[in-house]
PDB file of C-alpha atoms in Angstrom:
ATOM      1  CA  MET A  24      89.645 -96.402  36.964  1.00 56.00           C
ATOM      2  CA  ASN A  25      87.602 -97.782  39.798  1.00 83.00           C
ATOM      3  CA  LYS A  26      83.870 -97.566  38.974  1.00 83.00           C
ATOM      4  CA  PHE A  27      83.008 -96.055  42.367  1.00 86.00           C
ATOM      5  CA  LEU A  28      85.657 -93.353  42.022  1.00 89.00           C
ATOM      6  CA  LEU A  29      84.511 -92.613  38.476  1.00 87.00           C
ATOM      7  CA  ARG A  30      80.865 -92.262  39.616  1.00 88.00           C
ATOM      8  CA  TRP A  31      81.990 -89.975  42.438  1.00 90.00           C
ATOM      9  CA  VAL A  32      83.939 -87.684  40.084  1.00 90.00           C
ATOM     10  CA  ILE A  33      81.061 -87.562  37.588  1.00 90.00           C
ATOM     11  CA  ASN A  34      78.517 -86.772  40.328  1.00 90.00           C
ATOM     12  CA  CYS A  35      80.755 -84.019  41.745  1.00 91.00           C
ATOM     13  CA  LEU A  36      80.995 -82.414  38.300  1.00 91.00           C
ATOM     14  CA  ALA A  37      77.238 -82.774  37.798  1.00 91.00           C
ATOM     15  CA  ILE A  38      76.424 -81.187  41.162  1.00 91.00           C
ATOM     16  CA  PHE A  39      78.856 -78.361  40.446  1.00 92.00           C
ATOM     17  CA  ALA A  40      77.009 -77.710  37.188  1.00 92.00           C
ATOM     18  CA  ALA A  41      73.612 -77.832  38.920  1.00 91.00           C
ATOM     19  CA  VAL A  42      74.387 -75.465  41.818  1.00 90.00           C
ATOM     20  CA  HIS A  43      74.430 -72.515  39.440  1.00 89.00           C
ATOM     21  CA  LEU A  44      70.698 -72.846  38.717  1.00 91.00           C
ATOM     22  CA  PRO A  45      68.207 -70.472  40.370  1.00 91.00           C
ATOM     23  CA  GLY A  46      66.629 -71.935  43.498  1.00 90.00           C
ATOM     24  CA  ILE A  47      69.666 -74.032  44.392  1.00 90.00           C
ATOM     25  CA  HIS A  48      71.867 -72.442  47.031  1.00 88.00           C
ATOM     26  CA  TRP A  49      75.443 -73.426  47.756  1.00 85.00           C
ATOM     27  CA  VAL A  50      78.053 -72.009  50.133  1.00 83.00           C
ATOM     28  CA  ASN A  51      80.909 -72.088  47.532  1.00 77.00           C
ATOM     29  CA  ASP A  52      82.886 -74.669  49.482  1.00 81.00           C
ATOM     30  CA  TRP A  53      84.653 -77.355  47.422  1.00 86.00           C
ATOM     31  CA  ILE A  54      84.584 -79.824  50.292  1.00 88.00           C
ATOM     32  CA  SER A  55      80.785 -79.637  50.217  1.00 88.00           C
ATOM     33  CA  ILE A  56      80.774 -80.527  46.507  1.00 90.00           C
ATOM     34  CA  LEU A  57      82.922 -83.594  47.225  1.00 91.00           C
ATOM     35  CA  VAL A  58      80.691 -84.680  50.113  1.00 91.00           C
ATOM     36  CA  LEU A  59      77.509 -84.017  48.123  1.00 91.00           C
ATOM     37  CA  GLY A  60      78.914 -86.069  45.236  1.00 91.00           C
ATOM     38  CA  LEU A  61      79.563 -88.916  47.664  1.00 93.00           C
ATOM     39  CA  ILE A  62      76.046 -88.584  49.095  1.00 93.00           C
ATOM     40  CA  LEU A  63      74.594 -88.641  45.567  1.00 92.00           C
ATOM     41  CA  VAL A  64      76.531 -91.830  44.767  1.00 93.00           C
ATOM     42  CA  PHE A  65      75.028 -93.554  47.795  1.00 93.00           C
ATOM     43  CA  VAL A  66      71.525 -92.153  47.194  1.00 94.00           C
ATOM     44  CA  ASN A  67      71.662 -93.384  43.597  1.00 92.00           C
ATOM     45  CA  ALA A  68      72.925 -96.795  44.699  1.00 92.00           C
ATOM     46  CA  LEU A  69      70.477 -97.316  47.563  1.00 94.00           C
ATOM     47  CA  VAL A  70      67.328 -95.274  46.926  1.00 94.00           C
ATOM     48  CA  ARG A  71      67.096 -95.182  43.112  1.00 93.00           C
ATOM     49  CA  PRO A  72      66.317 -98.916  42.673  1.00 94.00           C
ATOM     50  CA  LEU A  73      63.611 -98.717  45.341  1.00 95.00           C
ATOM     51  CA  ALA A  74      62.136 -95.540  43.836  1.00 93.00           C
ATOM     52  CA  LYS A  75      62.067 -97.096  40.363  1.00 93.00           C
ATOM     53  CA  PHE A  76      60.430-100.234  41.731  1.00 94.00           C
ATOM     54  CA  VAL A  77      57.763 -98.264  43.577  1.00 93.00           C
ATOM     55  CA  GLY A  78      57.247 -95.944  40.608  1.00 92.00           C
ATOM     56  CA  CYS A  79      57.194 -98.734  38.037  1.00 93.00           C
ATOM     57  CA  LEU A  80      53.587 -98.168  36.973  1.00 95.00           C
ATOM     58  CA  PRO A  81      53.916 -94.368  36.502  1.00 95.00           C
ATOM     59  CA  ILE A  82      57.163 -94.925  34.594  1.00 94.00           C
ATOM     60  CA  ILE A  83      55.384 -97.304  32.227  1.00 95.00           C
ATOM     61  CA  LEU A  84      52.309 -95.099  31.869  1.00 95.00           C
ATOM     62  CA  THR A  85      54.362 -91.987  31.077  1.00 94.00           C
ATOM     63  CA  LEU A  86      56.752 -93.871  28.782  1.00 93.00           C
ATOM     64  CA  GLY A  87      59.687 -93.180  31.073  1.00 90.00           C
ATOM     65  CA  LEU A  88      59.092 -89.493  31.771  1.00 93.00           C
ATOM     66  CA  PHE A  89      58.330 -90.214  35.434  1.00 94.00           C
ATOM     67  CA  THR A  90      62.039 -91.025  35.762  1.00 93.00           C
ATOM     68  CA  LEU A  91      62.648 -87.266  35.652  1.00 93.00           C
ATOM     69  CA  VAL A  92      60.458 -86.881  38.742  1.00 94.00           C
ATOM     70  CA  ILE A  93      62.453 -89.633  40.457  1.00 94.00           C
ATOM     71  CA  ASN A  94      65.674 -87.787  39.535  1.00 93.00           C
ATOM     72  CA  ALA A  95      64.234 -84.584  41.025  1.00 94.00           C
ATOM     73  CA  PHE A  96      63.371 -86.451  44.219  1.00 94.00           C
ATOM     74  CA  LEU A  97      66.871 -87.936  44.462  1.00 94.00           C
ATOM     75  CA  PHE A  98      68.458 -84.519  43.854  1.00 93.00           C
ATOM     76  CA  TRP A  99      66.244 -82.987  46.562  1.00 93.00           C
ATOM     77  CA  LEU A 100      67.031 -85.880  48.927  1.00 93.00           C
ATOM     78  CA  THR A 101      70.745 -85.306  48.380  1.00 91.00           C
ATOM     79  CA  GLY A 102      70.200 -81.673  49.387  1.00 89.00           C
ATOM     80  CA  VAL A 103      68.296 -82.665  52.521  1.00 91.00           C
ATOM     81  CA  ILE A 104      70.956 -85.166  53.589  1.00 93.00           C
ATOM     82  CA  GLY A 105      73.748 -82.714  52.745  1.00 89.00           C
ATOM     83  CA  ASN A 106      72.033 -79.951  54.696  1.00 88.00           C
ATOM     84  CA  SER A 107      71.702 -82.247  57.723  1.00 90.00           C
ATOM     85  CA  PHE A 108      75.498 -82.709  57.591  1.00 87.00           C
ATOM     86  CA  GLY A 109      75.977 -78.941  57.443  1.00 85.00           C
ATOM     87  CA  MET A 110      77.056 -78.688  53.808  1.00 83.00           C
ATOM     88  CA  GLY A 111      75.197 -75.418  53.204  1.00 81.00           C
ATOM     89  CA  TYR A 112      73.330 -76.778  50.192  1.00 84.00           C
ATOM     90  CA  THR A 113      69.595 -76.250  49.810  1.00 87.00           C
ATOM     91  CA  VAL A 114      67.032 -76.788  47.079  1.00 88.00           C
ATOM     92  CA  ASP A 115      64.041 -74.425  47.284  1.00 88.00           C
ATOM     93  CA  GLY A 116      61.275 -76.559  45.802  1.00 89.00           C
ATOM     94  CA  PHE A 117      60.124 -78.981  43.140  1.00 92.00           C
ATOM     95  CA  TRP A 118      61.062 -77.007  40.018  1.00 93.00           C
ATOM     96  CA  PRO A 119      64.645 -76.222  41.105  1.00 93.00           C
ATOM     97  CA  ALA A 120      64.984 -79.893  42.100  1.00 93.00           C
ATOM     98  CA  PHE A 121      63.528 -80.938  38.729  1.00 94.00           C
ATOM     99  CA  LEU A 122      65.950 -78.722  36.802  1.00 94.00           C
ATOM    100  CA  GLY A 123      68.837 -79.802  39.029  1.00 93.00           C
ATOM    101  CA  GLY A 124      67.988 -83.457  38.511  1.00 92.00           C
ATOM    102  CA  LEU A 125      67.793 -82.853  34.778  1.00 94.00           C
ATOM    103  CA  VAL A 126      71.202 -81.140  34.733  1.00 94.00           C
ATOM    104  CA  VAL A 127      72.725 -83.916  36.847  1.00 92.00           C
ATOM    105  CA  SER A 128      71.277 -86.541  34.483  1.00 92.00           C
ATOM    106  CA  VAL A 129      72.572 -84.828  31.350  1.00 93.00           C
ATOM    107  CA  VAL A 130      76.024 -84.116  32.796  1.00 92.00           C
ATOM    108  CA  SER A 131      76.265 -87.676  34.136  1.00 89.00           C
ATOM    109  CA  LEU A 132      75.310 -89.076  30.754  1.00 89.00           C
ATOM    110  CA  VAL A 133      77.836 -86.956  28.848  1.00 91.00           C
ATOM    111  CA  MET A 134      80.654 -87.434  31.363  1.00 87.00           C
ATOM    112  CA  GLY A 135      79.909 -91.162  31.564  1.00 82.00           C
ATOM    113  CA  ILE A 136      80.415 -91.407  27.819  1.00 86.00           C
ATOM    114  CA  ILE A 137      83.588 -89.311  27.895  1.00 85.00           C
ATOM    115  CA  LEU A 138      85.177 -90.934  30.957  1.00 76.00           C
ATOM    116  CA  ARG A 139      84.118 -94.523  30.426  1.00 72.00           C
ATOM    117  CA  ASP A 140      86.688 -97.210  31.004  1.00 61.00           C
ATOM    118  CA  PRO A 141      88.463 -97.908  27.676  1.00 60.00           C
ATOM    119  CA  LEU A 142      89.277-101.495  28.681  1.00 51.00           C
ATOM    120  CA  LYS A 143      85.669-102.376  29.480  1.00 63.00           C
ATOM    121  CA  GLY A 144      84.529-105.343  27.446  1.00 58.00           C
ATOM    122  CA  LYS A 145      88.045-106.252  26.257  1.00 59.00           C
ATOM    123  CA  ARG A 146      89.936-109.305  27.456  1.00 54.00           C
TER     124      ARG A 146
END
């Protein structure tokens, strides 16, 4: 399966899991989940490397725990961008964004292991 399409599906499933947390509001529209998954793919591809570069020192000093704060920021940023496109998706503050980023990370990790390409690494 195409890597981009796989990332999109995994992010859509992760966002669907995260919208059920308190402090994260969603309009119950499946199109918004698909668009938010697409936005999250692009935010992770474009903003995550920059955020990790800028936050390199705090990541080292906290032994990687600052990555959770970066994930919260990216989850919140996805909500802001989605809300500007009229997706009806809002994140109330830092702690809902932190929990949402944590859920997205865990679901992405598990689904990435389950749905990985079986031919990867074979010739």
